PDB file of C-alpha atoms in Angstrom:
ATOM      1  CA  UNK A1215      74.173  95.804  93.892  1.00 36.00           C
ATOM      2  CA  UNK A1216      75.870  94.911  90.627  1.00 43.00           C
ATOM      3  CA  UNK A1217      77.553  91.783  91.949  1.00 47.00           C
ATOM      4  CA  UNK A1218      77.096  89.385  94.838  1.00 47.00           C
ATOM      5  CA  UNK A1219      79.797  90.059  97.439  1.00 55.00           C
ATOM      6  CA  UNK A1220      82.554  87.626  98.364  1.00 61.00           C
ATOM      7  CA  UNK A1221      83.998  89.075 101.570  1.00 67.00           C
ATOM      8  CA  UNK A1222      85.689  86.053 103.131  1.00 79.00           C
ATOM      9  CA  UNK A1223      87.094  84.003 100.246  1.00 89.00           C
ATOM     10  CA  UNK A1224      89.318  84.811  97.292  1.00 95.00           C
ATOM     11  CA  UNK A1225      87.970  83.733  93.903  1.00 96.00           C
ATOM     12  CA  UNK A1226      89.771  81.178  91.779  1.00 96.00           C
ATOM     13  CA  UNK A1227      90.959  82.287  88.320  1.00 96.00           C
ATOM     14  CA  UNK A1228      87.923  80.542  86.821  1.00 96.00           C
ATOM     15  CA  UNK A1229      85.539  82.351  89.193  1.00 95.00           C
ATOM     16  CA  UNK A1230      87.057  85.805  88.714  1.00 97.00           C
ATOM     17  CA  UNK A1231      85.440  88.461  86.562  1.00 97.00           C
ATOM     18  CA  UNK A1232      86.856  88.646  83.039  1.00 97.00           C
ATOM     19  CA  UNK A1233      87.732  92.340  83.092  1.00 97.00           C
ATOM     20  CA  UNK A1234      88.836  94.112  79.923  1.00 98.00           C
ATOM     21  CA  UNK A1235      91.973  94.418  77.788  1.00 97.00           C
ATOM     22  CA  UNK A1236      92.341  98.178  78.335  1.00 97.00           C
ATOM     23  CA  UNK A1237      91.226 100.627  81.052  1.00 96.00           C
ATOM     24  CA  UNK A1238      88.116 102.666  80.344  1.00 94.00           C
ATOM     25  CA  UNK A1239      89.696 105.961  81.406  1.00 97.00           C
ATOM     26  CA  UNK A1240      92.842 108.027  80.978  1.00 96.00           C
ATOM     27  CA  UNK A1241      95.093 108.331  84.024  1.00 97.00           C
ATOM     28  CA  UNK A1242      95.834 111.935  85.095  1.00 96.00           C
ATOM     29  CA  UNK A1243      99.260 113.143  84.054  1.00 95.00           C
ATOM     30  CA  UNK A1244     100.648 114.369  87.372  1.00 97.00           C
ATOM     31  CA  UNK A1245     100.371 113.903  91.109  1.00 98.00           C
ATOM     32  CA  UNK A1246      98.244 116.656  92.618  1.00 98.00           C
ATOM     33  CA  UNK A1247     100.569 117.044  95.625  1.00 98.00           C
ATOM     34  CA  UNK A1248     104.048 116.052  94.468  1.00 98.00           C
ATOM     35  CA  UNK A1249     103.686 117.343  90.906  1.00 98.00           C
ATOM     36  CA  UNK A1250     105.469 114.386  89.312  1.00 98.00           C
ATOM     37  CA  UNK A1251     104.060 111.989  86.691  1.00 98.00           C
ATOM     38  CA  UNK A1252     101.871 109.183  87.970  1.00 98.00           C
ATOM     39  CA  UNK A1253     102.712 106.631  85.299  1.00 95.00           C
ATOM     40  CA  UNK A1254     106.106 105.277  84.277  1.00 91.00           C
ATOM     41  CA  UNK A1255     108.634 104.929  82.954  1.00 94.00           C
ATOM     42  CA  UNK A1256     110.172 106.686  85.937  1.00 97.00           C
ATOM     43  CA  UNK A1257     113.528 108.492  86.071  1.00 97.00           C
ATOM     44  CA  UNK A1258     116.633 106.369  86.458  1.00 97.00           C
ATOM     45  CA  UNK A1259     117.559 105.611  90.043  1.00 98.00           C
ATOM     46  CA  UNK A1260     114.016 105.584  91.404  1.00 98.00           C
ATOM     47  CA  UNK A1261     112.557 102.389  92.846  1.00 98.00           C
ATOM     48  CA  UNK A1262     109.000 101.023  92.860  1.00 98.00           C
ATOM     49  CA  UNK A1263     107.305  99.425  95.881  1.00 98.00           C
ATOM     50  CA  UNK A1264     103.693  98.247  96.156  1.00 98.00           C
ATOM     51  CA  UNK A1265     101.680  98.019  99.373  1.00 98.00           C
ATOM     52  CA  UNK A1266      98.098  97.189 100.370  1.00 98.00           C
ATOM     53  CA  UNK A1267      96.905  98.174 103.842  1.00 98.00           C
ATOM     54  CA  UNK A1268      93.174  98.762 103.657  1.00 96.00           C
ATOM     55  CA  UNK A1269      91.311 101.587 101.931  1.00 96.00           C
ATOM     56  CA  UNK A1270      93.803 103.088  99.492  1.00 97.00           C
ATOM     57  CA  UNK A1271      92.696 106.691  99.999  1.00 97.00           C
ATOM     58  CA  UNK A1272      94.302 107.061 103.414  1.00 96.00           C
ATOM     59  CA  UNK A1273      97.093 104.626 102.621  1.00 97.00           C
ATOM     60  CA  UNK A1274      98.258 106.709  99.660  1.00 98.00           C
ATOM     61  CA  UNK A1275      98.376 109.878 101.775  1.00 97.00           C
ATOM     62  CA  UNK A1276     100.657 108.163 104.304  1.00 97.00           C
ATOM     63  CA  UNK A1277     103.213 107.546 101.576  1.00 98.00           C
ATOM     64  CA  UNK A1278     103.008 110.841  99.665  1.00 98.00           C
ATOM     65  CA  UNK A1279     103.686 112.667 102.948  1.00 98.00           C
ATOM     66  CA  UNK A1280     106.983 110.788 103.303  1.00 98.00           C
ATOM     67  CA  UNK A1281     110.133 112.696 102.247  1.00 98.00           C
ATOM     68  CA  UNK A1282     111.950 110.831  99.486  1.00 98.00           C
ATOM     69  CA  UNK A1283     108.763 109.567  97.841  1.00 98.00           C
ATOM     70  CA  UNK A1284     108.673 110.864  94.261  1.00 98.00           C
ATOM     71  CA  UNK A1285     105.130 109.864  93.285  1.00 98.00           C
ATOM     72  CA  UNK A1286     102.286 107.628  94.397  1.00 98.00           C
ATOM     73  CA  UNK A1287      99.235 106.208  92.697  1.00 98.00           C
ATOM     74  CA  UNK A1288      96.487 103.858  93.751  1.00 98.00           C
ATOM     75  CA  UNK A1289      95.282 100.798  91.934  1.00 98.00           C
ATOM     76  CA  UNK A1290      94.316  97.164  92.043  1.00 98.00           C
ATOM     77  CA  UNK A1291      96.765  94.304  92.460  1.00 98.00           C
ATOM     78  CA  UNK A1292      97.126  90.725  93.575  1.00 98.00           C
ATOM     79  CA  UNK A1293      94.108  89.268  91.799  1.00 98.00           C
ATOM     80  CA  UNK A1294      93.070  87.852  88.450  1.00 98.00           C
ATOM     81  CA  UNK A1295      90.863  90.403  86.649  1.00 98.00           C
ATOM     82  CA  UNK A1296      92.623  92.690  84.142  1.00 98.00           C
ATOM     83  CA  UNK A1297      91.745  96.398  84.306  1.00 98.00           C
ATOM     84  CA  UNK A1298      88.929  96.001  86.828  1.00 98.00           C
ATOM     85  CA  UNK A1299      86.465  98.720  87.769  1.00 98.00           C
ATOM     86  CA  UNK A1300      86.200  99.799  91.399  1.00 98.00           C
ATOM     87  CA  UNK A1301      82.752  98.241  91.757  1.00 97.00           C
ATOM     88  CA  UNK A1302      84.130  94.932  90.494  1.00 97.00           C
ATOM     89  CA  UNK A1303      86.955  94.986  93.028  1.00 97.00           C
ATOM     90  CA  UNK A1304      84.477  95.733  95.810  1.00 95.00           C
ATOM     91  CA  UNK A1305      82.447  92.679  94.787  1.00 95.00           C
ATOM     92  CA  UNK A1306      85.299  90.407  95.829  1.00 96.00           C
ATOM     93  CA  UNK A1307      85.184  88.710  92.434  1.00 96.00           C
ATOM     94  CA  UNK A1308      88.512  90.008  91.115  1.00 98.00           C
ATOM     95  CA  UNK A1309      90.858  88.854  93.883  1.00 97.00           C
ATOM     96  CA  UNK A1310      92.575  92.244  93.896  1.00 98.00           C
ATOM     97  CA  UNK A1311      93.629  94.381  96.840  1.00 98.00           C
ATOM     98  CA  UNK A1312      93.347  98.150  97.012  1.00 98.00           C
ATOM     99  CA  UNK A1313      97.047  98.880  96.527  1.00 98.00           C
ATOM    100  CA  UNK A1314      99.361 101.877  96.570  1.00 98.00           C
ATOM    101  CA  UNK A1315     102.318 102.130  94.199  1.00 98.00           C
ATOM    102  CA  UNK A1316     105.131 104.094  95.808  1.00 98.00           C
ATOM    103  CA  UNK A1317     107.969 105.412  93.633  1.00 98.00           C
ATOM    104  CA  UNK A1318     110.859 106.545  95.793  1.00 98.00           C
ATOM    105  CA  UNK A1319     114.445 107.732  95.784  1.00 98.00           C
ATOM    106  CA  UNK A1320     116.465 105.160  97.774  1.00 98.00           C
ATOM    107  CA  UNK A1321     119.149 107.766  98.494  1.00 98.00           C
ATOM    108  CA  UNK A1322     116.527 109.809 100.375  1.00 98.00           C
ATOM    109  CA  UNK A1323     114.326 107.138 101.982  1.00 98.00           C
ATOM    110  CA  UNK A1324     115.047 103.448 102.455  1.00 98.00           C
ATOM    111  CA  UNK A1325     112.789 100.534 101.619  1.00 98.00           C
ATOM    112  CA  UNK A1326     113.075  99.527 105.285  1.00 97.00           C
ATOM    113  CA  UNK A1327     111.635 102.903 106.311  1.00 97.00           C
ATOM    114  CA  UNK A1328     108.708 102.424 103.941  1.00 98.00           C
ATOM    115  CA  UNK A1329     108.124  98.977 105.424  1.00 98.00           C
ATOM    116  CA  UNK A1330     108.071 100.517 108.903  1.00 97.00           C
ATOM    117  CA  UNK A1331     105.460 103.028 107.738  1.00 97.00           C
ATOM    118  CA  UNK A1332     103.465 100.201 106.159  1.00 98.00           C
ATOM    119  CA  UNK A1333     103.409  98.039 109.283  1.00 98.00           C
ATOM    120  CA  UNK A1334     102.663 100.884 111.680  1.00 97.00           C
ATOM    121  CA  UNK A1335      99.864 102.401 109.559  1.00 97.00           C
ATOM    122  CA  UNK A1336      97.443  99.465 109.819  1.00 97.00           C
ATOM    123  CA  UNK A1337      96.690  96.285 111.738  1.00 97.00           C
ATOM    124  CA  UNK A1338      98.218  93.452 109.681  1.00 97.00           C
ATOM    125  CA  UNK A1339      96.535  90.721 111.733  1.00 97.00           C
ATOM    126  CA  UNK A1340      92.948  91.247 110.553  1.00 96.00           C
ATOM    127  CA  UNK A1341      92.688  89.045 107.466  1.00 96.00           C
ATOM    128  CA  UNK A1342      90.076  90.191 104.963  1.00 96.00           C
ATOM    129  CA  UNK A1343      89.308  93.479 106.658  1.00 93.00           C
ATOM    130  CA  UNK A1344      90.808  96.647 108.074  1.00 94.00           C
ATOM    131  CA  UNK A1345      88.828  98.153 110.903  1.00 88.00           C
ATOM    132  CA  UNK A1346      85.234  98.579 109.764  1.00 89.00           C
ATOM    133  CA  UNK A1347      86.163  97.944 106.110  1.00 93.00           C
ATOM    134  CA  UNK A1348      85.413  94.328 105.320  1.00 94.00           C
ATOM    135  CA  UNK A1349      86.202  92.431 102.147  1.00 95.00           C
ATOM    136  CA  UNK A1350      89.054  90.649 100.435  1.00 96.00           C
ATOM    137  CA  UNK A1351      90.196  93.898  98.792  1.00 97.00           C
ATOM    138  CA  UNK A1352      91.143  95.277 102.231  1.00 97.00           C
ATOM    139  CA  UNK A1353      93.644  92.529 103.065  1.00 97.00           C
ATOM    140  CA  UNK A1354      97.224  93.408 103.934  1.00 98.00           C
ATOM    141  CA  UNK A1355      99.871  92.762 101.276  1.00 98.00           C
ATOM    142  CA  UNK A1356     103.350  93.655 100.101  1.00 98.00           C
ATOM    143  CA  UNK A1357     104.145  93.085  96.428  1.00 98.00           C
ATOM    144  CA  UNK A1358     107.885  93.071  95.811  1.00 98.00           C
ATOM    145  CA  UNK A1359     109.938  93.978  92.748  1.00 98.00           C
ATOM    146  CA  UNK A1360     113.207  92.199  93.545  1.00 98.00           C
ATOM    147  CA  UNK A1361     114.476  89.197  95.515  1.00 98.00           C
ATOM    148  CA  UNK A1362     116.229  91.616  97.878  1.00 97.00           C
ATOM    149  CA  UNK A1363     112.968  93.413  98.627  1.00 98.00           C
ATOM    150  CA  UNK A1364     111.208  90.071  99.083  1.00 98.00           C
ATOM    151  CA  UNK A1365     113.688  88.924 101.733  1.00 98.00           C
ATOM    152  CA  UNK A1366     113.720  92.347 103.416  1.00 98.00           C
ATOM    153  CA  UNK A1367     109.910  92.392 103.585  1.00 98.00           C
ATOM    154  CA  UNK A1368     109.812  88.873 105.019  1.00 98.00           C
ATOM    155  CA  UNK A1369     112.433  89.766 107.646  1.00 97.00           C
ATOM    156  CA  UNK A1370     110.476  92.876 108.639  1.00 97.00           C
ATOM    157  CA  UNK A1371     107.290  90.808 108.952  1.00 97.00           C
ATOM    158  CA  UNK A1372     108.994  88.309 111.250  1.00 97.00           C
ATOM    159  CA  UNK A1373     110.508  91.067 113.386  1.00 96.00           C
ATOM    160  CA  UNK A1374     107.174  92.870 113.656  1.00 97.00           C
ATOM    161  CA  UNK A1375     105.380  89.636 114.457  1.00 97.00           C
ATOM    162  CA  UNK A1376     107.584  89.256 117.503  1.00 96.00           C
ATOM    163  CA  UNK A1377     106.762  92.681 118.916  1.00 96.00           C
ATOM    164  CA  UNK A1378     103.065  92.331 118.036  1.00 97.00           C
ATOM    165  CA  UNK A1379     102.809  89.036 119.896  1.00 95.00           C
ATOM    166  CA  UNK A1380     104.411  90.563 122.967  1.00 95.00           C
ATOM    167  CA  UNK A1381     101.728  93.280 122.765  1.00 96.00           C
ATOM    168  CA  UNK A1382      98.857  90.775 122.638  1.00 96.00           C
ATOM    169  CA  UNK A1383      98.198  90.642 118.879  1.00 96.00           C
ATOM    170  CA  UNK A1384      97.755  87.487 116.833  1.00 96.00           C
ATOM    171  CA  UNK A1385      99.386  86.227 113.679  1.00 97.00           C
ATOM    172  CA  UNK A1386     100.197  88.587 110.826  1.00 98.00           C
ATOM    173  CA  UNK A1387      98.069  87.756 107.776  1.00 98.00           C
ATOM    174  CA  UNK A1388      99.984  89.958 105.301  1.00 98.00           C
ATOM    175  CA  UNK A1389     100.746  88.276 101.980  1.00 97.00           C
ATOM    176  CA  UNK A1390     104.243  88.987 100.654  1.00 98.00           C
ATOM    177  CA  UNK A1391     104.549  88.064  96.989  1.00 98.00           C
ATOM    178  CA  UNK A1392     106.437  89.091  93.862  1.00 98.00           C
ATOM    179  CA  UNK A1393     104.509  91.903  92.196  1.00 98.00           C
ATOM    180  CA  UNK A1394     102.121  90.986  89.431  1.00 97.00           C
ATOM    181  CA  UNK A1395     100.286  93.462  87.187  1.00 98.00           C
ATOM    182  CA  UNK A1396      99.269  96.740  88.786  1.00 98.00           C
ATOM    183  CA  UNK A1397      96.085  98.240  87.351  1.00 98.00           C
ATOM    184  CA  UNK A1398      95.680 101.958  88.080  1.00 98.00           C
ATOM    185  CA  UNK A1399      92.421 102.953  89.733  1.00 98.00           C
ATOM    186  CA  UNK A1400      89.979 105.467  88.293  1.00 98.00           C
ATOM    187  CA  UNK A1401      91.083 109.146  88.237  1.00 98.00           C
ATOM    188  CA  UNK A1402      88.804 110.178  91.100  1.00 98.00           C
ATOM    189  CA  UNK A1403      90.621 107.779  93.433  1.00 98.00           C
ATOM    190  CA  UNK A1404      94.058 109.267  92.720  1.00 98.00           C
ATOM    191  CA  UNK A1405      95.165 111.518  95.609  1.00 98.00           C
ATOM    192  CA  UNK A1406      91.571 111.385  96.824  1.00 97.00           C
ATOM    193  CA  UNK A1407      92.283 112.948 100.225  1.00 97.00           C
ATOM    194  CA  UNK A1408      94.096 115.867  98.641  1.00 98.00           C
ATOM    195  CA  UNK A1409      91.025 116.619  96.537  1.00 97.00           C
ATOM    196  CA  UNK A1410      88.668 115.822  99.445  1.00 96.00           C
ATOM    197  CA  UNK A1411      90.517 116.773 102.659  1.00 92.00           C
ATOM    198  CA  UNK A1412      87.596 115.796 104.893  1.00 91.00           C
ATOM    199  CA  UNK A1413      87.002 112.521 103.059  1.00 91.00           C
ATOM    200  CA  UNK A1414      86.922 109.086 104.621  1.00 90.00           C
ATOM    201  CA  UNK A1415      90.191 107.612 105.889  1.00 89.00           C
ATOM    202  CA  UNK A1416      90.000 104.180 107.479  1.00 83.00           C
ATOM    203  CA  UNK A1417      93.736 103.850 108.091  1.00 87.00           C
ATOM    204  CA  UNK A1418      94.801 103.251 111.677  1.00 88.00           C
ATOM    205  CA  UNK A1419      97.680 101.325 113.216  1.00 93.00           C
ATOM    206  CA  UNK A1420      98.126  99.134 116.285  1.00 94.00           C
ATOM    207  CA  UNK A1421     100.284 101.636 118.143  1.00 93.00           C
ATOM    208  CA  UNK A1422     103.090  99.063 118.236  1.00 94.00           C
ATOM    209  CA  UNK A1423     106.422 100.342 116.905  1.00 92.00           C
ATOM    210  CA  UNK A1424     108.106  98.320 114.174  1.00 92.00           C
ATOM    211  CA  UNK A1425     111.894  97.690 114.256  1.00 86.00           C
ATOM    212  CA  UNK A1426     113.696  99.344 111.333  1.00 72.00           C
ATOM    213  CA  UNK A1427     116.599  97.980 109.336  1.00 54.00           C
ATOM    214  CA  UNK A1428     116.411  94.452 110.669  1.00 46.00           C
ATOM    215  CA  UNK A1429     118.520  92.018 108.653  1.00 39.00           C
ATOM    216  CA  UNK A1430     117.194  88.964 110.475  1.00 40.00           C
ATOM    217  CA  UNK A1431     113.923  88.073 112.123  1.00 35.00           C
ATOM    218  CA  UNK A1432     115.580  88.153 115.546  1.00 34.00           C
ATOM    219  CA  UNK A1433     117.484  91.388 114.810  1.00 30.00           C
TER     220      UNK A1433
END
């Protein structure tokens, strides 16, 4: 292995790998399924949302299959290391999650609907793992791009926590934070399950339905 693994503790900024000032690859121009550009700037009126819910291969497919989503791409977010390589993220020494950037048309799909998909597509109570995938990069997270999205995400968490508890689940461990830098993952990760239809997908939910459109935690 290239690096010793840190599966149960996030690194401090001083402990994190240094990374690099620029990525070592060129991002593909267009989404293999949706046909739209992966990288911004995006057309006026579209909105960006970032989610982490385990292995990003299956997570990305969940979102690109959603009507109203204009493009998706996978990357690394929430940590300290600029432009990390996949192997570095897997070491646990970057602090990043495996994240999905979702660019959507809010007139066609609401942020609340994307939050519902997020919550129902994984188990947000598992800490630094998702199913058999273990490591800090598999933690659950929502990275928001506006104060309105921050409050909406927090309200959805509190509402979902209520129904999860009544179904026997523990505390939600999802971090909900303003979005920091998003570093696109290597080209072979982009739309991986479109290129490899029988590839690994570790995404699986709790089976507990999430309330949609809640304005308050008790809504």
